[in-house]
Every structure is written in C-alpha cells, then in structure tokens.
Amino acid sequence: MTERTHPPFLVAVVEDDDQLASTLARQLVRYEFEPVLLDCRQDIARAVDDISPHIVLLDINLPKYDGFYWCRRIRESSVAPIIFVSARNAGMDQVFALENGGDDYIVKPFDMDVLVAKLRAQIRRAYGSYANAPDVVRDAVESLAFGPFELNVRKMQVGFQGHWTALTKTEFELLRTLMEAKGAVVSRDLLLTALWDDTTFVDDNTLTVNVTRLRKRLTELGATDVIRTVRGVGYQLVVEESLG
C-alpha cells in the first residue's frame, strides 16, 4: 500500500439521494479524501462553515432551497471550491452554477475518475501542492490590502473607507487578482484563466460583464472609476483616483 504523504482533504458532500451519497463517500475514501455527508434538510451554509471543508460537492435539486441558493449562502463565508454534481445537464444550469459562485460542474451519471480529477484540479488551484495544502488552508492570509481597499479573504468582502460589501465568488477573484497586481495592467487572458479553470465555453464578453458588475459594486461603496480599461490589453486597479 502506498504511504500517504498528506492528511486527507475534507470534502463536504451535499446530496439528498442517501444511497448515492453513501456510495460517493465510499469511493472518495478509496481516493484518500475525507468525505462528510451533510444533512440536506438543515442549514447547509452553516454546516459548511462549521466544518470548514477544503471543497464542496453540491447537488442542485435539494429540499427547501436549491443548490444555487446554498452556493450563494456558502460564498458569504467560504472561498472553498464548489463543484456542482447534478443530473441536470442544461447549459443554463451550468451557467447559473458558475454565476452563483460555483467553480465547476459535473453531470450525473459520471465517471468517478473524472470527478476525482476535477477535485484534485480545484484543490491544486485553491491550495497549491498536495503536501502543503492543509497548512495553507489553516494559515491562509485573512486579508489583502491595496491603497484604500481591504479584501477580507475568508468572508469575501471588500472594504473601502470604512464601508464593506460582500462579493460573489467571481467578483472576489477578479478584485483579488487586480489588487495583487498592485496597479499593474492585468491582461484579459490572465483574468480569464484566474477566474475560470476551463475557458473553453467562456467568451470574452463574460469577463466584460463581470468587470461591469464589480465596478458597480465598488461604485456603491463610493469608489468610482477605479477599474481602468486598457484597450487591447486588459484592466488595472487605479487607487489614486479612488481617493478624490
């Protein structure tokens, strides 16, 4: 048996089909994950917050509220990757999943190897190497500052001159990438890659729409015209103009 070189990654499983959930949990253990089956009748967002999983597998058809609702709620306090696992294969369902804070989508029935590959890809993207990932999660930077802006990483909130507002997952990743650039221009290609793992079905207009939404969110805080479009290249966060 191969010696395990890292603690198992905690996977929150939100699935109302008990038989499928149990089968999925057994398979995840085989691949050296640590699954936790959540009661779909409870407050799922609170349960996720309580256990702080590394990643969430989320069904859409759930009792009381659907997966899109719970994804938005989870995003109020967690940046853990969320993979939707659903029998619904309509293109708009996948669009809604991403727009509501999801990171990936897999359609039932699925090949377990494909699901595991998606899990590992999201973990690599979110936490770095497998060996260091659990420590990265515990020791993650809680906030990021640039100019008058402060980003609360855990709560996905942005602060400006004493006022705070929550961001969607896409808005958060977009603003974080711009803040980390420290005023440098960030290319559209880099932003697309940072926001979406698979850009095959994400067109350039999707990025433009999300930049517009982030601009509106920042304007509501009083930060006007702080995201500058550099034609033919990308975008930059201009902090000096936000101080006026």
mmCIF file with all atom_site columns, C-alpha atoms in Angstrom, residues 92-217:
data_model
loop_
_atom_site.group_PDB
_atom_site.id
_atom_site.type_symbol
_atom_site.label_atom_id
_atom_site.label_alt_id
_atom_site.label_comp_id
_atom_site.label_asym_id
_atom_site.label_entity_id
_atom_site.label_seq_id
_atom_site.pdbx_PDB_ins_code
_atom_site.Cartn_x
_atom_site.Cartn_y
_atom_site.Cartn_z
_atom_site.occupancy
_atom_site.B_iso_or_equiv
_atom_site.pdbx_formal_charge
_atom_site.auth_seq_id
_atom_site.auth_comp_id
_atom_site.auth_asym_id
_atom_site.auth_atom_id
_atom_site.pdbx_PDB_model_num
ATOM 1   C CA . MET A 1 92  ? -28.188 27.361 -18.429 1.00 0.00 ? 92  MET A CA 1
ATOM 2   C CA . ASP A 1 93  ? -27.949 25.250 -15.268 1.00 0.00 ? 93  ASP A CA 1
ATOM 3   C CA . GLN A 1 94  ? -24.190 25.212 -15.706 1.00 0.00 ? 94  GLN A CA 1
ATOM 4   C CA . VAL A 1 95  ? -24.185 28.960 -16.345 1.00 0.00 ? 95  VAL A CA 1
ATOM 5   C CA . PHE A 1 96  ? -26.263 29.573 -13.194 1.00 0.00 ? 96  PHE A CA 1
ATOM 6   C CA . ALA A 1 97  ? -23.903 27.349 -11.208 1.00 0.00 ? 97  ALA A CA 1
ATOM 7   C CA . LEU A 1 98  ? -20.878 29.424 -12.205 1.00 0.00 ? 98  LEU A CA 1
ATOM 8   C CA . GLU A 1 99  ? -22.668 32.756 -11.859 1.00 0.00 ? 99  GLU A CA 1
ATOM 9   C CA . ASN A 1 100 ? -23.830 31.881 -8.336  1.00 0.00 ? 100 ASN A CA 1
ATOM 10  C CA . GLY A 1 101 ? -20.333 31.125 -7.101  1.00 0.00 ? 101 GLY A CA 1
ATOM 11  C CA . GLY A 1 102 ? -19.603 27.586 -8.284  1.00 0.00 ? 102 GLY A CA 1
ATOM 12  C CA . ASP A 1 103 ? -16.209 26.580 -9.634  1.00 0.00 ? 103 ASP A CA 1
ATOM 13  C CA . ASP A 1 104 ? -17.076 23.544 -11.761 1.00 0.00 ? 104 ASP A CA 1
ATOM 14  C CA . TYR A 1 105 ? -19.966 21.321 -12.824 1.00 0.00 ? 105 TYR A CA 1
ATOM 15  C CA . ILE A 1 106 ? -20.266 17.588 -13.470 1.00 0.00 ? 106 ILE A CA 1
ATOM 16  C CA . VAL A 1 107 ? -23.343 15.812 -14.802 1.00 0.00 ? 107 VAL A CA 1
ATOM 17  C CA . LYS A 1 108 ? -24.738 12.574 -13.324 1.00 0.00 ? 108 LYS A CA 1
ATOM 18  C CA . PRO A 1 109 ? -24.077 9.790  -14.063 1.00 0.00 ? 109 PRO A CA 1
ATOM 19  C CA . PHE A 1 110 ? -20.364 10.474 -14.033 1.00 0.00 ? 110 PHE A CA 1
ATOM 20  C CA . ASP A 1 111 ? -17.111 8.573  -14.125 1.00 0.00 ? 111 ASP A CA 1
ATOM 21  C CA . MET A 1 112 ? -15.508 8.595  -10.670 1.00 0.00 ? 112 MET A CA 1
ATOM 22  C CA . ASP A 1 113 ? -12.082 9.146  -12.177 1.00 0.00 ? 113 ASP A CA 1
ATOM 23  C CA . VAL A 1 114 ? -13.369 12.313 -13.847 1.00 0.00 ? 114 VAL A CA 1
ATOM 24  C CA . LEU A 1 115 ? -14.836 13.601 -10.576 1.00 0.00 ? 115 LEU A CA 1
ATOM 25  C CA . VAL A 1 116 ? -11.595 12.871 -8.724  1.00 0.00 ? 116 VAL A CA 1
ATOM 26  C CA . ALA A 1 117 ? -9.619  14.673 -11.427 1.00 0.00 ? 117 ALA A CA 1
ATOM 27  C CA . LYS A 1 118 ? -11.872 17.712 -11.017 1.00 0.00 ? 118 LYS A CA 1
ATOM 28  C CA . LEU A 1 119 ? -11.495 17.580 -7.236  1.00 0.00 ? 119 LEU A CA 1
ATOM 29  C CA . ARG A 1 120 ? -7.719  17.453 -7.470  1.00 0.00 ? 120 ARG A CA 1
ATOM 30  C CA . ALA A 1 121 ? -7.626  20.238 -10.054 1.00 0.00 ? 121 ALA A CA 1
ATOM 31  C CA . GLN A 1 122 ? -9.675  22.537 -7.817  1.00 0.00 ? 122 GLN A CA 1
ATOM 32  C CA . ILE A 1 123 ? -7.542  21.672 -4.793  1.00 0.00 ? 123 ILE A CA 1
ATOM 33  C CA . ARG A 1 124 ? -4.347  22.405 -6.700  1.00 0.00 ? 124 ARG A CA 1
ATOM 34  C CA . ARG A 1 125 ? -5.739  25.726 -7.853  1.00 0.00 ? 125 ARG A CA 1
ATOM 35  C CA . ALA A 1 126 ? -7.041  26.765 -4.439  1.00 0.00 ? 126 ALA A CA 1
ATOM 36  C CA . TYR A 1 127 ? -4.359  25.461 -2.113  1.00 0.00 ? 127 TYR A CA 1
ATOM 37  C CA . GLY A 1 128 ? -1.216  24.688 -4.083  1.00 0.00 ? 128 GLY A CA 1
ATOM 38  C CA . SER A 1 129 ? 0.686   21.418 -3.788  1.00 0.00 ? 129 SER A CA 1
ATOM 39  C CA . TYR A 1 130 ? -0.972  18.443 -2.125  1.00 0.00 ? 130 TYR A CA 1
ATOM 40  C CA . ALA A 1 131 ? 1.667   18.148 0.575   1.00 0.00 ? 131 ALA A CA 1
ATOM 41  C CA . ASN A 1 132 ? 1.286   21.739 1.730   1.00 0.00 ? 132 ASN A CA 1
ATOM 42  C CA . ALA A 1 133 ? -2.394  22.323 1.115   1.00 0.00 ? 133 ALA A CA 1
ATOM 43  C CA . PRO A 1 134 ? -3.855  21.639 4.604   1.00 0.00 ? 134 PRO A CA 1
ATOM 44  C CA . ASP A 1 135 ? -1.342  24.037 6.170   1.00 0.00 ? 135 ASP A CA 1
ATOM 45  C CA . VAL A 1 136 ? -2.147  26.634 3.545   1.00 0.00 ? 136 VAL A CA 1
ATOM 46  C CA . VAL A 1 137 ? -5.827  26.401 4.450   1.00 0.00 ? 137 VAL A CA 1
ATOM 47  C CA . ARG A 1 138 ? -5.171  26.908 8.167   1.00 0.00 ? 138 ARG A CA 1
ATOM 48  C CA . ASP A 1 139 ? -2.561  29.608 7.727   1.00 0.00 ? 139 ASP A CA 1
ATOM 49  C CA . ALA A 1 140 ? -4.196  31.430 4.806   1.00 0.00 ? 140 ALA A CA 1
ATOM 50  C CA . VAL A 1 141 ? -3.929  35.212 4.758   1.00 0.00 ? 141 VAL A CA 1
ATOM 51  C CA . GLU A 1 142 ? -7.139  36.633 6.176   1.00 0.00 ? 142 GLU A CA 1
ATOM 52  C CA . SER A 1 143 ? -6.977  39.965 4.356   1.00 0.00 ? 143 SER A CA 1
ATOM 53  C CA . LEU A 1 144 ? -5.358  41.726 1.427   1.00 0.00 ? 144 LEU A CA 1
ATOM 54  C CA . ALA A 1 145 ? -4.829  45.488 1.196   1.00 0.00 ? 145 ALA A CA 1
ATOM 55  C CA . PHE A 1 146 ? -4.029  47.781 -1.686  1.00 0.00 ? 146 PHE A CA 1
ATOM 56  C CA . GLY A 1 147 ? -4.444  51.546 -1.458  1.00 0.00 ? 147 GLY A CA 1
ATOM 57  C CA . PRO A 1 148 ? -7.768  52.341 0.227   1.00 0.00 ? 148 PRO A CA 1
ATOM 58  C CA . PHE A 1 149 ? -9.116  48.839 -0.404  1.00 0.00 ? 149 PHE A CA 1
ATOM 59  C CA . GLU A 1 150 ? -9.112  45.919 2.005   1.00 0.00 ? 150 GLU A CA 1
ATOM 60  C CA . LEU A 1 151 ? -10.237 42.456 0.980   1.00 0.00 ? 151 LEU A CA 1
ATOM 61  C CA . ASN A 1 152 ? -11.475 40.047 3.651   1.00 0.00 ? 152 ASN A CA 1
ATOM 62  C CA . VAL A 1 153 ? -10.469 36.731 2.087   1.00 0.00 ? 153 VAL A CA 1
ATOM 63  C CA . ARG A 1 154 ? -12.474 34.465 4.346   1.00 0.00 ? 154 ARG A CA 1
ATOM 64  C CA . LYS A 1 155 ? -15.734 36.405 4.126   1.00 0.00 ? 155 LYS A CA 1
ATOM 65  C CA . MET A 1 156 ? -15.229 37.545 0.511   1.00 0.00 ? 156 MET A CA 1
ATOM 66  C CA . GLN A 1 157 ? -15.942 41.156 1.418   1.00 0.00 ? 157 GLN A CA 1
ATOM 67  C CA . VAL A 1 158 ? -14.292 44.360 0.222   1.00 0.00 ? 158 VAL A CA 1
ATOM 68  C CA . GLY A 1 159 ? -13.807 47.383 2.439   1.00 0.00 ? 159 GLY A CA 1
ATOM 69  C CA . PHE A 1 160 ? -13.394 50.986 1.307   1.00 0.00 ? 160 PHE A CA 1
ATOM 70  C CA . GLN A 1 161 ? -13.124 53.960 3.664   1.00 0.00 ? 161 GLN A CA 1
ATOM 71  C CA . GLY A 1 162 ? -14.897 52.137 6.479   1.00 0.00 ? 162 GLY A CA 1
ATOM 72  C CA . HIS A 1 163 ? -17.694 50.675 4.361   1.00 0.00 ? 163 HIS A CA 1
ATOM 73  C CA . TRP A 1 164 ? -17.934 46.987 3.483   1.00 0.00 ? 164 TRP A CA 1
ATOM 74  C CA . THR A 1 165 ? -19.856 44.902 0.958   1.00 0.00 ? 165 THR A CA 1
ATOM 75  C CA . ALA A 1 166 ? -19.982 41.202 0.118   1.00 0.00 ? 166 ALA A CA 1
ATOM 76  C CA . LEU A 1 167 ? -18.780 39.949 -3.266  1.00 0.00 ? 167 LEU A CA 1
ATOM 77  C CA . THR A 1 168 ? -19.735 36.969 -5.378  1.00 0.00 ? 168 THR A CA 1
ATOM 78  C CA . LYS A 1 169 ? -17.024 34.351 -5.966  1.00 0.00 ? 169 LYS A CA 1
ATOM 79  C CA . THR A 1 170 ? -16.281 35.744 -9.442  1.00 0.00 ? 170 THR A CA 1
ATOM 80  C CA . GLU A 1 171 ? -16.212 39.356 -8.232  1.00 0.00 ? 171 GLU A CA 1
ATOM 81  C CA . PHE A 1 172 ? -13.921 38.361 -5.379  1.00 0.00 ? 172 PHE A CA 1
ATOM 82  C CA . GLU A 1 173 ? -11.434 36.522 -7.619  1.00 0.00 ? 173 GLU A CA 1
ATOM 83  C CA . LEU A 1 174 ? -11.463 39.378 -10.110 1.00 0.00 ? 174 LEU A CA 1
ATOM 84  C CA . LEU A 1 175 ? -10.790 42.052 -7.494  1.00 0.00 ? 175 LEU A CA 1
ATOM 85  C CA . ARG A 1 176 ? -8.176  39.941 -5.727  1.00 0.00 ? 176 ARG A CA 1
ATOM 86  C CA . THR A 1 177 ? -6.275  39.438 -8.991  1.00 0.00 ? 177 THR A CA 1
ATOM 87  C CA . LEU A 1 178 ? -6.344  43.166 -9.695  1.00 0.00 ? 178 LEU A CA 1
ATOM 88  C CA . MET A 1 179 ? -5.266  44.027 -6.137  1.00 0.00 ? 179 MET A CA 1
ATOM 89  C CA . GLU A 1 180 ? -2.405  41.537 -6.222  1.00 0.00 ? 180 GLU A CA 1
ATOM 90  C CA . ALA A 1 181 ? -1.150  43.214 -9.396  1.00 0.00 ? 181 ALA A CA 1
ATOM 91  C CA . LYS A 1 182 ? -0.533  46.392 -7.331  1.00 0.00 ? 182 LYS A CA 1
ATOM 92  C CA . GLY A 1 183 ? -1.729  48.755 -10.049 1.00 0.00 ? 183 GLY A CA 1
ATOM 93  C CA . ALA A 1 184 ? -0.137  46.939 -12.973 1.00 0.00 ? 184 ALA A CA 1
ATOM 94  C CA . VAL A 1 185 ? -2.237  46.133 -16.014 1.00 0.00 ? 185 VAL A CA 1
ATOM 95  C CA . VAL A 1 186 ? -3.641  42.593 -15.926 1.00 0.00 ? 186 VAL A CA 1
ATOM 96  C CA . SER A 1 187 ? -4.305  41.044 -19.324 1.00 0.00 ? 187 SER A CA 1
ATOM 97  C CA . ARG A 1 188 ? -7.733  39.748 -20.220 1.00 0.00 ? 188 ARG A CA 1
ATOM 98  C CA . ASP A 1 189 ? -6.278  36.278 -20.838 1.00 0.00 ? 189 ASP A CA 1
ATOM 99  C CA . LEU A 1 190 ? -4.741  36.174 -17.370 1.00 0.00 ? 190 LEU A CA 1
ATOM 100 C CA . LEU A 1 191 ? -8.025  37.268 -15.789 1.00 0.00 ? 191 LEU A CA 1
ATOM 101 C CA . LEU A 1 192 ? -9.987  34.648 -17.710 1.00 0.00 ? 192 LEU A CA 1
ATOM 102 C CA . THR A 1 193 ? -7.579  31.953 -16.537 1.00 0.00 ? 193 THR A CA 1
ATOM 103 C CA . ALA A 1 194 ? -7.676  33.212 -12.948 1.00 0.00 ? 194 ALA A CA 1
ATOM 104 C CA . LEU A 1 195 ? -11.466 33.237 -12.836 1.00 0.00 ? 195 LEU A CA 1
ATOM 105 C CA . TRP A 1 196 ? -12.304 30.074 -14.742 1.00 0.00 ? 196 TRP A CA 1
ATOM 106 C CA . ASP A 1 197 ? -10.320 26.814 -14.940 1.00 0.00 ? 197 ASP A CA 1
ATOM 107 C CA . ASP A 1 198 ? -11.923 25.811 -18.233 1.00 0.00 ? 198 ASP A CA 1
ATOM 108 C CA . THR A 1 199 ? -12.226 28.822 -20.543 1.00 0.00 ? 199 THR A CA 1
ATOM 109 C CA . THR A 1 200 ? -13.466 26.762 -23.492 1.00 0.00 ? 200 THR A CA 1
ATOM 110 C CA . PHE A 1 201 ? -17.058 27.930 -23.073 1.00 0.00 ? 201 PHE A CA 1
ATOM 111 C CA . VAL A 1 202 ? -16.296 31.321 -21.534 1.00 0.00 ? 202 VAL A CA 1
ATOM 112 C CA . ASP A 1 203 ? -16.227 34.104 -24.098 1.00 0.00 ? 203 ASP A CA 1
ATOM 113 C CA . ASP A 1 204 ? -14.578 37.484 -23.773 1.00 0.00 ? 204 ASP A CA 1
ATOM 114 C CA . ASN A 1 205 ? -17.929 39.145 -23.140 1.00 0.00 ? 205 ASN A CA 1
ATOM 115 C CA . THR A 1 206 ? -18.345 37.126 -19.924 1.00 0.00 ? 206 THR A CA 1
ATOM 116 C CA . LEU A 1 207 ? -15.295 38.866 -18.477 1.00 0.00 ? 207 LEU A CA 1
ATOM 117 C CA . THR A 1 208 ? -16.589 42.258 -19.571 1.00 0.00 ? 208 THR A CA 1
ATOM 118 C CA . VAL A 1 209 ? -19.928 41.606 -17.849 1.00 0.00 ? 209 VAL A CA 1
ATOM 119 C CA . ASN A 1 210 ? -18.205 40.623 -14.605 1.00 0.00 ? 210 ASN A CA 1
ATOM 120 C CA . VAL A 1 211 ? -15.929 43.670 -14.678 1.00 0.00 ? 211 VAL A CA 1
ATOM 121 C CA . THR A 1 212 ? -19.037 45.837 -15.101 1.00 0.00 ? 212 THR A CA 1
ATOM 122 C CA . ARG A 1 213 ? -20.656 44.161 -12.093 1.00 0.00 ? 213 ARG A CA 1
ATOM 123 C CA . LEU A 1 214 ? -17.552 44.683 -9.961  1.00 0.00 ? 214 LEU A CA 1
ATOM 124 C CA . ARG A 1 215 ? -17.358 48.331 -10.995 1.00 0.00 ? 215 ARG A CA 1
ATOM 125 C CA . LYS A 1 216 ? -20.972 48.796 -9.921  1.00 0.00 ? 216 LYS A CA 1
ATOM 126 C CA . ARG A 1 217 ? -20.266 47.099 -6.599  1.00 0.00 ? 217 ARG A CA 1
#
